[in-house]
Short mmCIF file of C-alpha atoms in Angstrom, two decimals:
data_model
loop_
_atom_site.label_atom_id
_atom_site.label_comp_id
_atom_site.label_asym_id
_atom_site.label_seq_id
_atom_site.Cartn_x
_atom_site.Cartn_y
_atom_site.Cartn_z
CA ALA A 215 27.69 7.01 4.82
CA ALA A 216 25.10 4.38 5.74
CA ALA A 217 22.92 3.38 2.74
CA LEU A 218 19.95 2.40 4.86
CA SER A 219 17.55 1.78 1.97
CA GLN A 220 19.96 -0.48 0.05
CA GLU A 221 19.86 -4.27 0.53
CA SER A 222 23.51 -4.52 -0.54
CA TRP A 223 24.56 -2.30 2.38
CA TRP A 224 22.56 -4.33 4.89
CA ALA A 225 23.92 -7.60 3.48
CA ALA A 226 27.35 -6.61 4.82
CA ARG A 227 26.04 -6.03 8.35
CA PRO A 228 25.97 -8.83 10.95
CA VAL A 229 22.66 -10.56 11.69
CA GLN A 230 21.77 -10.65 15.39
CA GLU A 231 19.41 -12.82 17.45
CA GLY A 232 17.41 -12.05 20.59
CA LEU A 233 15.51 -8.92 19.60
CA ASP A 234 13.53 -8.95 22.88
CA ARG A 235 16.69 -8.93 24.99
CA PHE A 236 18.21 -6.21 22.84
CA LEU A 237 15.15 -3.96 23.20
CA ALA A 238 15.06 -4.49 26.97
CA ALA A 239 18.70 -3.51 27.25
CA TYR A 240 18.37 -0.57 24.85
CA LEU A 241 15.39 0.99 26.64
CA SER A 242 17.31 0.79 29.92
CA HIS A 243 20.30 2.67 28.49
CA PRO A 244 20.65 6.46 28.94
CA ASP A 245 21.38 6.97 25.22
CA ALA A 246 17.85 5.80 24.38
CA ALA A 247 16.65 9.21 25.61
CA ARG A 248 19.01 11.12 23.31
CA ARG A 249 18.20 9.81 19.81
CA PRO A 250 15.47 7.66 18.26
CA LEU A 251 15.81 3.95 17.58
CA VAL A 252 14.79 3.38 13.93
CA VAL A 253 13.34 -0.05 13.09
CA LEU A 254 13.25 -0.86 9.36
CA GLY A 255 11.70 -3.72 7.46
CA HIS A 256 10.02 -4.65 4.22
CA PRO A 257 6.22 -4.79 3.85
CA GLY A 258 4.96 -7.59 6.07
CA ALA A 259 8.20 -7.91 8.03
CA GLY A 260 6.34 -7.33 11.31
CA LYS A 261 7.13 -3.71 12.16
CA SER A 262 3.64 -2.77 13.30
CA LEU A 263 3.12 -6.04 15.14
CA LEU A 264 6.47 -5.57 16.87
CA SER A 265 5.39 -2.10 18.02
CA GLU A 266 2.13 -3.52 19.42
CA ILE A 267 3.91 -6.35 21.24
CA LEU A 268 6.53 -3.97 22.61
CA ALA A 269 3.82 -1.65 23.94
CA ALA A 270 1.95 -4.58 25.49
CA ARG A 271 4.88 -6.40 27.07
CA LEU A 272 6.81 -3.53 28.67
CA PRO A 273 5.80 -3.85 32.37
CA SER A 274 3.57 -1.01 33.52
CA GLU A 275 5.31 -0.75 36.88
CA ARG A 276 8.47 0.38 35.07
CA TYR A 277 7.34 1.95 31.80
CA THR A 278 4.81 4.43 30.46
CA VAL A 279 4.30 3.62 26.77
CA VAL A 280 2.49 5.77 24.20
CA PRO A 281 1.99 3.93 20.87
CA VAL A 282 1.31 6.33 17.99
CA GLN A 283 0.06 4.95 14.67
CA LEU A 284 1.23 7.66 12.30
CA ARG A 285 -1.31 6.71 9.65
CA ARG A 286 -4.09 7.68 12.09
CA VAL A 287 -2.86 11.12 13.09
CA ASN A 288 -2.79 14.36 11.13
CA ALA A 289 0.33 14.11 8.99
CA ASP A 290 0.82 17.89 9.00
CA ASP A 291 0.71 18.24 12.82
CA ARG A 292 3.80 18.77 14.91
CA LEU A 293 5.17 15.74 16.76
CA LEU A 294 3.78 16.83 20.14
CA SER A 295 0.28 17.24 18.68
CA GLN A 296 0.48 13.77 17.12
CA ILE A 297 1.45 12.22 20.47
CA GLU A 298 -1.40 14.00 22.25
CA SER A 299 -3.82 12.93 19.51
CA ALA A 300 -2.81 9.30 20.12
CA LEU A 301 -3.21 9.80 23.88
CA ARG A 302 -6.74 11.08 23.33
CA ASP A 303 -7.62 8.01 21.25
CA ILE A 304 -6.17 5.63 23.85
CA LEU A 305 -7.50 7.27 27.03
CA LYS A 306 -10.77 8.62 25.57
CA GLN A 307 -10.05 11.92 27.30
CA GLN A 308 -7.90 14.97 26.76
CA MET A 309 -4.41 14.76 28.26
CA THR A 310 -1.29 16.72 27.40
CA TRP A 311 2.10 15.12 27.05
CA GLY A 312 3.40 17.31 29.86
CA GLU A 313 0.75 15.99 32.26
CA LEU A 314 1.53 12.39 31.37
CA ALA A 315 5.29 12.92 31.60
CA ASP A 316 4.98 14.54 35.03
CA GLU A 317 2.76 11.71 36.31
CA SER A 318 5.35 9.19 35.07
CA GLU A 319 8.22 10.67 37.05
CA ALA A 320 9.45 7.33 38.42
CA LEU A 321 8.92 5.42 35.16
CA THR A 322 10.73 5.09 31.85
CA ARG A 323 8.78 6.96 29.18
CA VAL A 324 8.61 5.33 25.75
CA VAL A 325 6.94 6.74 22.61
CA ILE A 326 6.50 4.33 19.68
CA LEU A 327 5.95 6.05 16.31
CA ASP A 328 4.75 3.36 13.91
CA GLY A 329 4.74 4.01 10.16
CA LEU A 330 7.12 6.84 9.27
CA ASP A 331 6.94 5.67 5.64
CA GLU A 332 3.18 6.28 5.59
CA LEU A 333 3.70 9.80 6.97
CA ILE A 334 6.29 10.57 4.30
CA GLN A 335 4.08 9.21 1.52
CA ALA A 336 1.14 11.25 2.80
CA THR A 337 3.05 14.55 2.81
CA GLY A 338 5.70 14.16 0.12
CA THR A 339 9.01 15.58 1.28
CA THR A 340 7.60 17.82 4.04
CA GLN A 341 8.36 15.19 6.70
CA SER A 342 11.93 14.44 5.60
CA SER A 343 13.12 16.21 8.76
CA TYR A 344 10.76 14.23 10.99
CA LEU A 345 13.50 12.25 12.74
CA THR A 346 15.38 15.47 13.40
CA ASP A 347 12.24 16.81 15.08
CA VAL A 348 12.07 13.61 17.14
CA THR A 349 15.65 14.11 18.32
CA ARG A 350 14.93 17.73 19.23
CA PHE A 351 11.86 16.62 21.20
CA GLN A 352 13.99 14.11 23.12
CA GLN A 353 16.65 16.70 23.89
CA GLU A 354 14.08 19.19 25.14
CA GLU A 355 12.45 16.57 27.36
CA LEU A 356 15.84 15.52 28.71
CA ALA A 357 16.60 19.14 29.59
CA LEU A 358 13.28 19.29 31.49
CA GLY A 359 14.23 16.20 33.47
CA ARG A 360 11.67 14.04 31.64
CA PRO A 361 13.79 11.65 29.52
CA VAL A 362 11.87 9.75 26.85
CA ALA A 363 12.94 6.91 24.56
CA VAL A 364 11.47 6.96 21.05
CA VAL A 365 11.16 4.00 18.68
CA VAL A 366 10.29 4.76 15.02
CA THR A 367 9.31 2.14 12.42
CA SER A 368 9.49 2.54 8.66
CA ARG A 369 9.69 0.59 5.44
CA THR A 370 13.29 0.11 4.38
CA ILE A 371 12.78 1.51 0.89
CA VAL A 372 11.40 4.83 2.18
CA VAL A 373 13.98 5.62 4.85
CA ASP A 374 16.24 7.39 2.34
CA ARG A 375 13.54 10.08 2.16
CA ALA A 376 14.22 10.97 5.81
CA ARG A 377 17.29 12.50 7.38
CA VAL A 378 18.43 10.08 10.09
CA PRO A 379 20.31 12.03 12.78
CA ASP A 380 23.98 11.13 13.20
CA GLY A 381 24.54 8.66 16.00
CA SER A 382 21.08 7.10 15.77
CA LEU A 383 20.79 3.35 16.12
CA VAL A 384 19.08 1.64 13.19
CA ILE A 385 18.04 -2.01 13.03
CA LYS A 386 16.37 -3.95 10.22
CA LEU A 387 14.00 -6.89 10.62
CA GLU A 388 15.23 -9.79 8.51
CA ASP A 389 13.15 -12.46 6.80
CA PHE A 390 12.63 -15.74 8.65
CA SER A 391 15.40 -18.33 8.65
CA ASP A 392 14.65 -22.01 8.00
CA GLU A 393 14.55 -22.63 11.74
CA GLN A 394 12.15 -19.76 12.35
CA VAL A 395 9.86 -20.99 9.57
CA ALA A 396 9.85 -24.42 11.23
CA THR A 397 9.06 -22.87 14.64
CA TRP A 398 6.27 -20.76 13.16
CA THR A 399 4.82 -23.74 11.27
CA ALA A 400 4.82 -25.91 14.41
CA ALA A 401 3.05 -23.17 16.39
CA TRP A 402 0.45 -22.77 13.63
CA ASN A 403 -0.24 -26.50 13.57
CA ARG A 404 -0.59 -26.69 17.37
CA ALA A 405 -3.01 -23.77 17.46
CA ASN A 406 -5.27 -25.13 14.72
CA LEU A 407 -5.02 -28.89 15.12
CA ALA A 408 -8.46 -29.21 16.75
CA THR A 409 -10.16 -27.37 13.87
CA SER A 410 -12.33 -29.63 11.75
CA GLY A 411 -10.85 -30.28 8.33
CA PHE A 412 -7.57 -28.56 9.20
CA ARG A 413 -4.66 -29.37 6.86
CA ARG A 414 -1.28 -29.44 8.59
CA LEU A 415 1.51 -27.30 7.24
CA VAL A 416 4.68 -29.24 6.44
CA THR A 417 7.82 -27.17 6.84
CA THR A 418 9.64 -28.74 3.90
CA THR A 419 6.68 -28.02 1.64
CA VAL A 420 6.43 -24.44 2.86
CA LEU A 421 10.14 -23.80 2.32
CA ARG A 422 9.82 -24.81 -1.35
CA HIS A 423 7.94 -21.54 -1.86
CA GLY A 424 11.12 -19.52 -1.37
CA GLU A 425 10.79 -15.92 -0.21
CA VAL A 426 7.03 -16.29 0.19
CA ALA A 427 7.69 -18.60 3.15
CA ARG A 428 10.29 -16.30 4.72
CA GLN A 429 8.25 -13.10 4.90
CA PRO A 430 5.94 -13.20 7.93
CA LEU A 431 2.91 -11.65 6.22
CA LEU A 432 3.15 -13.86 3.13
CA LEU A 433 3.75 -16.95 5.26
CA THR A 434 0.60 -16.14 7.24
CA LEU A 435 -1.41 -15.73 4.04
CA LEU A 436 -0.01 -18.98 2.69
CA ALA A 437 -1.04 -20.75 5.90
CA ILE A 438 -4.55 -19.25 5.86
CA TYR A 439 -5.00 -20.38 2.28
CA HIS A 440 -3.59 -23.85 2.93
CA ALA A 441 -5.86 -24.34 5.95
CA ASP A 442 -9.01 -24.03 3.84
CA PRO A 443 -10.00 -27.59 2.88
CA ALA A 444 -12.03 -26.29 -0.06
CA ALA A 445 -9.18 -24.27 -1.58
CA ARG A 446 -7.26 -25.67 -4.52
CA ARG A 447 -3.64 -26.29 -3.69
CA LEU A 448 -0.89 -23.97 -4.83
CA SER A 449 1.13 -26.12 -7.18
CA GLY A 450 4.74 -25.90 -8.28
CA ASP A 451 8.03 -25.70 -6.50
CA SER A 452 7.81 -21.95 -6.02
CA VAL A 453 5.02 -19.41 -5.86
CA SER A 454 5.61 -15.75 -6.57
CA PRO A 455 3.97 -13.13 -4.34
CA THR A 456 1.88 -12.13 -7.39
CA THR A 457 0.51 -15.66 -7.77
CA LEU A 458 -0.14 -15.91 -4.04
CA TYR A 459 -2.09 -12.66 -3.82
CA GLN A 460 -3.98 -13.43 -7.01
CA THR A 461 -5.04 -16.86 -5.78
CA LEU A 462 -5.84 -15.66 -2.26
CA LEU A 463 -8.03 -12.83 -3.50
CA ASP A 464 -9.81 -15.20 -5.90
CA ASN A 465 -10.53 -17.53 -3.00
CA PHE A 466 -11.54 -14.85 -0.48
CA ILE A 467 -13.84 -13.04 -2.91
CA LEU A 468 -15.46 -16.31 -3.96
CA ARG A 469 -16.17 -17.16 -0.32
CA GLN A 470 -17.57 -13.68 0.27
CA VAL A 471 -19.98 -13.98 -2.68
CA ALA A 472 -20.88 -17.67 -2.66
CA ASP A 473 -20.62 -18.87 0.93
CA LYS A 474 -21.49 -15.99 3.26
CA PRO A 475 -24.91 -14.78 2.02
CA ASP A 476 -28.02 -16.39 3.50
CA ARG A 477 -29.21 -17.03 -0.04
CA PRO A 478 -26.19 -17.90 -2.23
CA PRO A 479 -26.43 -16.67 -5.83
CA ALA A 480 -27.13 -18.97 -8.74
CA PRO A 481 -24.00 -20.43 -10.41
CA GLU A 482 -24.56 -18.41 -13.59
CA GLN A 483 -24.52 -15.18 -11.54
CA LEU A 484 -21.17 -15.88 -9.87
CA PRO A 485 -18.79 -14.56 -12.58
CA ARG A 486 -20.54 -11.18 -12.70
CA LEU A 487 -20.69 -10.85 -8.91
CA LEU A 488 -17.05 -11.84 -8.47
CA SER A 489 -15.95 -9.34 -11.10
CA GLU A 490 -18.04 -6.56 -9.57
CA LEU A 491 -16.75 -7.10 -6.04
CA ARG A 492 -13.14 -7.21 -7.23
CA TRP A 493 -13.76 -3.95 -9.13
CA ARG A 494 -15.15 -2.34 -5.98
CA LEU A 495 -12.12 -3.41 -3.97
CA SER A 496 -9.91 -1.93 -6.69
CA ILE A 497 -11.79 1.37 -6.48
CA ALA A 498 -11.13 1.39 -2.72
CA ALA A 499 -7.43 0.63 -3.23
CA LEU A 500 -7.05 3.35 -5.88
CA GLY A 501 -9.01 5.77 -3.69
CA MET A 502 -6.41 5.35 -0.94
CA PHE A 503 -3.47 5.54 -3.35
CA ASN A 504 -4.68 8.60 -5.25
CA ARG A 505 -5.28 10.42 -1.96
CA GLN A 506 -1.77 9.43 -0.79
CA ARG A 507 -3.15 7.66 2.26
CA GLN A 508 -3.29 4.13 3.62
CA HIS A 509 -7.01 4.50 4.35
CA VAL A 510 -10.16 5.90 2.77
CA SER A 511 -13.12 7.42 4.57
CA GLU A 512 -16.57 5.97 4.08
CA THR A 513 -17.74 9.28 2.61
CA ASP A 514 -14.94 9.38 0.04
CA LEU A 515 -15.40 5.72 -0.90
CA GLU A 516 -19.17 6.19 -1.33
CA ARG A 517 -18.44 9.15 -3.60
CA ASP A 518 -15.92 7.16 -5.67
CA LEU A 519 -18.30 4.23 -6.01
CA ASP A 520 -21.05 6.59 -7.15
CA VAL A 521 -18.77 7.92 -9.89
CA PHE A 522 -17.73 4.54 -11.27
CA LEU A 523 -20.78 2.40 -10.51
CA GLY A 524 -23.53 5.00 -10.75
CA ARG A 525 -25.68 6.39 -7.96
CA ARG A 526 -27.89 4.02 -6.00
CA ASP A 527 -31.56 4.30 -6.90
CA ASP A 528 -32.96 2.04 -4.19
CA GLN A 529 -35.37 3.81 -1.87
CA VAL A 530 -35.71 2.72 1.75
CA PRO A 531 -38.01 3.91 4.54
CA GLU A 532 -36.64 6.85 6.51
CA PHE A 533 -36.59 4.89 9.77
CA GLU A 534 -34.21 2.28 8.28
CA SER A 535 -30.48 2.83 8.07
CA PRO A 536 -29.20 0.42 5.43
CA SER A 537 -25.52 -0.32 5.17
CA GLY A 538 -23.93 1.90 2.55
CA ARG A 539 -22.35 0.53 -0.57
CA ALA A 540 -18.88 1.38 0.78
CA HIS A 541 -19.46 -0.71 3.89
CA GLN A 542 -20.94 -3.57 1.85
CA THR A 543 -17.91 -3.50 -0.44
CA VAL A 544 -15.08 -3.85 2.03
CA ALA A 545 -16.24 -4.48 5.58
CA GLY A 546 -16.74 -8.23 5.28
CA PHE A 547 -13.14 -9.08 4.38
CA PHE A 548 -10.74 -10.11 7.12
CA PHE A 549 -7.94 -8.20 5.38
CA VAL A 550 -9.84 -4.88 5.60
CA HIS A 551 -9.74 -3.01 8.91
CA VAL A 552 -12.67 -0.75 9.80
CA SER A 553 -11.98 2.21 12.11
CA ARG A 554 -15.00 3.79 13.77
CA VAL A 555 -15.21 7.32 15.12
CA ASP A 556 -18.31 8.69 16.87
CA GLU A 557 -20.06 5.36 16.19
CA GLN A 558 -22.82 6.08 18.72
CA SER A 559 -23.50 9.61 17.53
CA ASP A 560 -25.94 10.84 14.90
CA ASN A 561 -23.03 11.27 12.51
CA PRO A 562 -20.80 8.20 12.81
CA ARG A 563 -17.64 8.14 10.71
CA ARG A 564 -15.84 5.08 9.39
CA THR A 565 -12.55 4.67 7.58
CA TYR A 566 -11.29 1.57 5.83
CA GLU A 567 -7.75 0.32 5.35
CA PHE A 568 -6.14 -2.92 4.28
CA LEU A 569 -4.53 -4.80 7.14
CA HIS A 570 -1.44 -4.57 5.02
CA ALA A 571 -0.92 -2.09 2.20
CA THR A 572 0.27 -4.87 -0.13
CA PHE A 573 -3.34 -6.04 -0.65
CA GLY A 574 -4.19 -2.65 -2.11
CA GLU A 575 -0.96 -2.47 -4.07
CA PHE A 576 -1.70 -5.78 -5.78
CA LEU A 577 -5.26 -4.67 -6.62
CA ILE A 578 -3.93 -1.42 -8.15
CA ALA A 579 -1.38 -3.24 -10.31
CA GLU A 580 -3.96 -5.82 -11.40
CA ARG A 581 -6.58 -3.19 -12.24
CA ALA A 582 -4.15 -1.01 -14.20
CA LEU A 583 -3.20 -3.97 -16.41
CA LEU A 584 -6.80 -5.12 -16.78
CA LEU A 585 -7.97 -1.67 -17.88
CA LEU A 586 -5.06 -1.36 -20.31
CA ASP A 587 -5.87 -4.86 -21.63
CA SER A 588 -9.48 -3.86 -22.21
CA TYR A 589 -8.48 -0.67 -24.01
CA ALA A 590 -5.94 -2.56 -26.15
CA ARG A 591 -8.53 -5.16 -27.24
CA ARG A 592 -11.06 -2.50 -28.23
CA LEU A 593 -8.36 -0.54 -30.02
CA ALA A 594 -7.33 -3.65 -31.99
CA ASP A 595 -10.98 -4.19 -33.02
CA HIS A 596 -11.27 -0.54 -34.09
CA ARG A 597 -8.06 -0.68 -36.12
CA ALA A 598 -9.20 -3.88 -37.84
CA ASP A 599 -12.69 -2.55 -38.70
CA PRO A 600 -13.17 1.16 -37.92
CA ALA A 601 -16.56 1.22 -39.64
CA TYR A 602 -17.98 -1.38 -37.27
CA HIS A 603 -16.03 -0.73 -34.05
CA GLU A 604 -15.89 2.72 -32.46
CA ALA A 605 -12.62 4.14 -31.21
CA PRO A 606 -12.19 3.07 -27.57
CA ASP A 607 -12.83 5.52 -24.74
CA ASP A 608 -9.87 6.00 -22.40
CA SER A 609 -11.81 8.01 -19.80
CA LEU A 610 -11.85 5.31 -17.10
CA LEU A 611 -8.16 4.48 -17.40
CA ARG A 612 -7.25 8.15 -17.51
CA ALA A 613 -9.36 9.07 -14.50
CA LEU A 614 -7.85 6.40 -12.23
CA LEU A 615 -4.22 6.87 -13.28
CA SER A 616 -3.95 10.66 -13.30
CA TYR A 617 -3.10 11.43 -9.69
CA GLN A 618 -0.01 9.51 -8.55
CA PRO A 619 2.75 7.70 -10.46
CA LEU A 620 2.53 3.97 -9.81
CA THR A 621 6.20 4.02 -8.80
CA GLN A 622 5.17 5.75 -5.56
CA ARG A 623 4.70 2.22 -4.20
CA LYS A 624 7.44 -0.20 -5.21
CA PRO A 625 5.26 -3.34 -4.75
CA ILE A 626 2.83 -1.99 -7.38
CA ILE A 627 5.61 -2.00 -9.95
CA GLU A 628 6.80 -5.46 -8.90
CA PHE A 629 3.27 -6.87 -9.16
CA ALA A 630 2.61 -5.09 -12.47
CA ALA A 631 5.88 -6.33 -13.98
CA ASP A 632 5.04 -9.91 -13.00
CA LEU A 633 1.49 -9.61 -14.35
CA ALA A 634 2.76 -8.09 -17.61
CA ALA A 635 5.24 -10.95 -18.02
CA GLN A 636 2.33 -13.41 -17.86
CA ARG A 637 0.86 -11.90 -21.05
CA THR A 638 1.61 -13.52 -24.39
CA HIS A 639 3.95 -11.82 -26.85
CA GLN A 640 0.99 -10.68 -28.97
CA GLU A 641 -0.86 -9.33 -25.94
CA ARG A 642 2.19 -7.29 -24.93
CA GLU A 643 2.47 -5.96 -28.48
CA ASN A 644 -1.16 -4.85 -28.32
CA LEU A 645 -0.53 -3.21 -24.95
CA LEU A 646 2.44 -1.32 -26.41
CA ILE A 647 0.31 -0.06 -29.32
CA ALA A 648 -2.32 1.02 -26.81
CA VAL A 649 0.24 2.96 -24.74
CA ARG A 650 1.54 4.76 -27.84
CA THR A 651 -2.01 5.66 -28.87
CA LEU A 652 -2.81 6.97 -25.41
CA MET A 653 0.43 8.96 -25.30
CA ALA A 654 -0.48 10.66 -28.59
CA ALA A 655 -3.70 12.02 -27.07
CA ALA A 656 -2.44 12.45 -23.49
CA ARG A 657 -2.18 16.25 -23.61
CA THR A 658 -5.31 16.94 -25.62
CA ARG A 659 -8.15 15.20 -23.76
CA ALA A 660 -9.92 15.65 -20.44
CA PHE A 661 -11.54 13.09 -18.14
CA GLY A 662 -14.82 12.95 -20.04
CA ARG A 663 -17.60 11.22 -18.15
CA TYR A 664 -15.55 10.62 -14.97
CA HIS A 665 -14.86 14.30 -14.31
CA ARG A 666 -16.57 13.98 -10.90
CA TYR A 667 -13.74 11.73 -9.67
CA GLU A 668 -11.55 14.11 -7.67
CA PRO A 669 -9.47 12.35 -4.99
CA ALA A 670 -7.27 15.46 -4.97
CA PRO A 671 -7.94 19.12 -5.81
CA PRO A 672 -7.99 19.49 -9.62
CA ASP A 673 -4.72 20.65 -11.13
CA VAL A 674 -4.52 20.39 -14.91
CA VAL A 675 -0.72 20.27 -15.05
CA ALA A 676 -0.39 17.74 -12.22
CA VAL A 677 -3.09 15.52 -13.74
CA CYS A 678 -1.45 15.49 -17.18
CA ALA A 679 1.98 14.89 -15.63
CA ALA A 680 0.77 11.88 -13.58
CA TRP A 681 -1.17 10.44 -16.55
CA THR A 682 1.79 10.59 -18.96
CA ALA A 683 4.14 9.30 -16.26
CA ASN A 684 1.92 6.26 -15.67
CA LEU A 685 1.69 5.58 -19.41
CA VAL A 686 5.49 5.56 -19.61
CA ILE A 687 5.70 3.34 -16.51
CA LEU A 688 3.22 0.81 -17.93
CA GLY A 689 4.87 0.99 -21.36
CA SER A 690 8.27 0.24 -19.86
CA LEU A 691 6.82 -2.89 -18.22
CA VAL A 692 5.29 -4.37 -21.37
CA THR A 693 8.09 -3.80 -23.87
CA ALA A 694 11.77 -4.56 -24.22
CA GLU A 695 12.18 -1.70 -26.68
CA GLN A 696 13.74 1.65 -25.88
CA LEU A 697 11.59 4.05 -23.92
CA ALA A 698 12.00 6.54 -26.75
CA SER A 699 9.72 4.29 -28.84
CA LEU A 700 6.79 5.21 -26.57
CA ALA A 701 6.67 8.70 -28.08
CA PRO A 702 3.78 9.32 -30.51
CA PRO A 703 4.58 8.49 -34.14
CA ASP A 704 5.51 11.27 -36.55
CA THR A 705 7.06 13.40 -33.82
CA ASP A 706 10.56 14.54 -33.05
CA ARG A 707 11.27 12.06 -30.25
CA VAL A 708 13.97 14.13 -28.57
CA SER A 709 11.84 17.27 -28.48
CA TRP A 710 8.73 15.36 -27.39
CA TRP A 711 10.54 13.64 -24.55
CA SER A 712 12.24 16.84 -23.42
CA ALA A 713 8.83 18.52 -23.21
CA THR A 714 7.34 15.54 -21.36
CA ILE A 715 10.11 15.53 -18.78
CA ARG A 716 9.64 19.28 -18.26
CA LEU A 717 5.95 18.56 -17.74
CA TRP A 718 6.80 15.99 -15.05
CA ARG A 719 9.09 18.43 -13.29
CA ALA A 720 6.36 21.06 -13.32
CA GLY A 721 3.46 18.81 -12.28
CA LEU A 722 4.86 16.06 -10.03
CA ALA A 723 5.97 16.41 -6.44
CA GLU A 724 9.64 15.82 -5.71
CA GLU A 725 8.78 12.55 -3.98
CA ALA A 726 6.93 11.30 -7.07
CA LEU A 727 9.80 12.24 -9.37
CA GLU A 728 12.32 10.47 -7.16
CA SER A 729 10.14 7.35 -7.08
CA MET A 730 10.55 7.00 -10.86
CA GLU A 731 14.36 7.00 -10.73
CA PRO A 732 14.87 3.25 -10.03
CA LEU A 733 12.72 2.28 -13.04
CA TRP A 734 14.46 4.90 -15.15
CA ASN A 735 17.92 3.71 -14.09
CA GLN A 736 17.00 0.09 -14.75
CA SER A 737 15.93 0.97 -18.30
CA GLN A 738 19.20 2.83 -18.82
CA SER A 739 21.25 -0.14 -17.61
CA GLN A 740 19.35 -2.42 -20.00
CA GLY A 741 20.04 -0.12 -22.93
CA ARG A 742 16.40 0.95 -23.13
CA GLY A 743 16.78 4.52 -21.93
CA LEU A 744 16.05 7.78 -23.68
CA PRO A 745 18.43 9.53 -26.09
CA PRO A 746 20.98 11.54 -24.05
CA ALA A 747 19.70 14.80 -25.55
CA ALA A 748 16.31 14.21 -23.92
#
């Protein structure tokens, strides 16, 4: 009966201290080899960092630890294959789990599976039994006389997509308390005090920013921003995560364009360069999202950039190996991690991922609203003077938003809702008109000039389902009217909505459909739902 994904359920549970002592005791207990320990937390709560620290601090004379980053293994492999894949990456040689387990006879074996949420998002519902497979693996190892403790981390919101075996122990990482914020702030100041131009963090000032100061990732970003003497200060008594990410990205991209090159651009060139780099980062973020991954390969990103920016025409001598446009786009940012495979070979491979998925989720929400804004403005011009202004082309918006519903990542919706609320009343009205216009043509048009953008195998039904779903999602964020009003004019709304919902059921994966339920239920509770007949 545990509602593990619900904050209200966790609010009734006691909050404990001393996580390090708890983990030491747990891993020494026989029951640790019978069922997995599930560690939950929100984005940026410290799940991955905890798994790294746990792997590093468990003494090697007592423990054999295998950390497995689930976003880096084949999501469709069996658990044993994923563990052995991680072993190969760590040891740089082939080793089976059986060989390692036998060599660790006198030690406590620990497997850390970091990122169950990413595995579930990558495969839909096919990994909903993953924790059951983990338990079976532990039972089989115990029967062989090779007991193994398993720790699994996941985002809180996604854990309801997995079946947690009865009797499993589940813990959730809470946000920082006031005392922990003060401890963190003091440590930050001590570590950076000798840095020229460093601005001290004041705990009372930090705490005025509310939840931003209590989430480890956001607190770190706030500190990085505050430490830059050239950065403008974040004003106000509270700063929303949307404002923080927006300001941080503005600052980081400006530094990348204006400060890092050997020959900084002229001031009049800055706006164009800043806009172009932000657009490239958005393409990378959408490339990951539309492929249902937390990373994108250099090859795929180069292909996406070619589609949206045009192919590169620059010719270079054959003996030179210039950095590709993908690498130039993302590799210089501290918040982008570059993974290298076969770097010394003739065919090196790179993949890129945001140090935290929330960077990409903000960029996706921002880009979706910006593209809809642009379409709405051009549509308003066309409606005012159709003889002078052509009807706007929706090809770009349609191409980028036709693969996954934005609700697949909750932070995207939270960012998009906040960004939509920042629009004026007239701007939101124009956005609503744009959504209705797009909905009217949603089933009758193809991608047009961006047909080469294929982050997933083409599926006409799935593409149309995702496109209409995203239009409804964006429409629900910009209007307080009933969702039924998003149907094209001069149509039977009940019939049109019934057909659209059937389209979603036919074209969207179960995971995608379920992700839309919270937004749907919220609209119902606000009296903005669909007619019951639909």
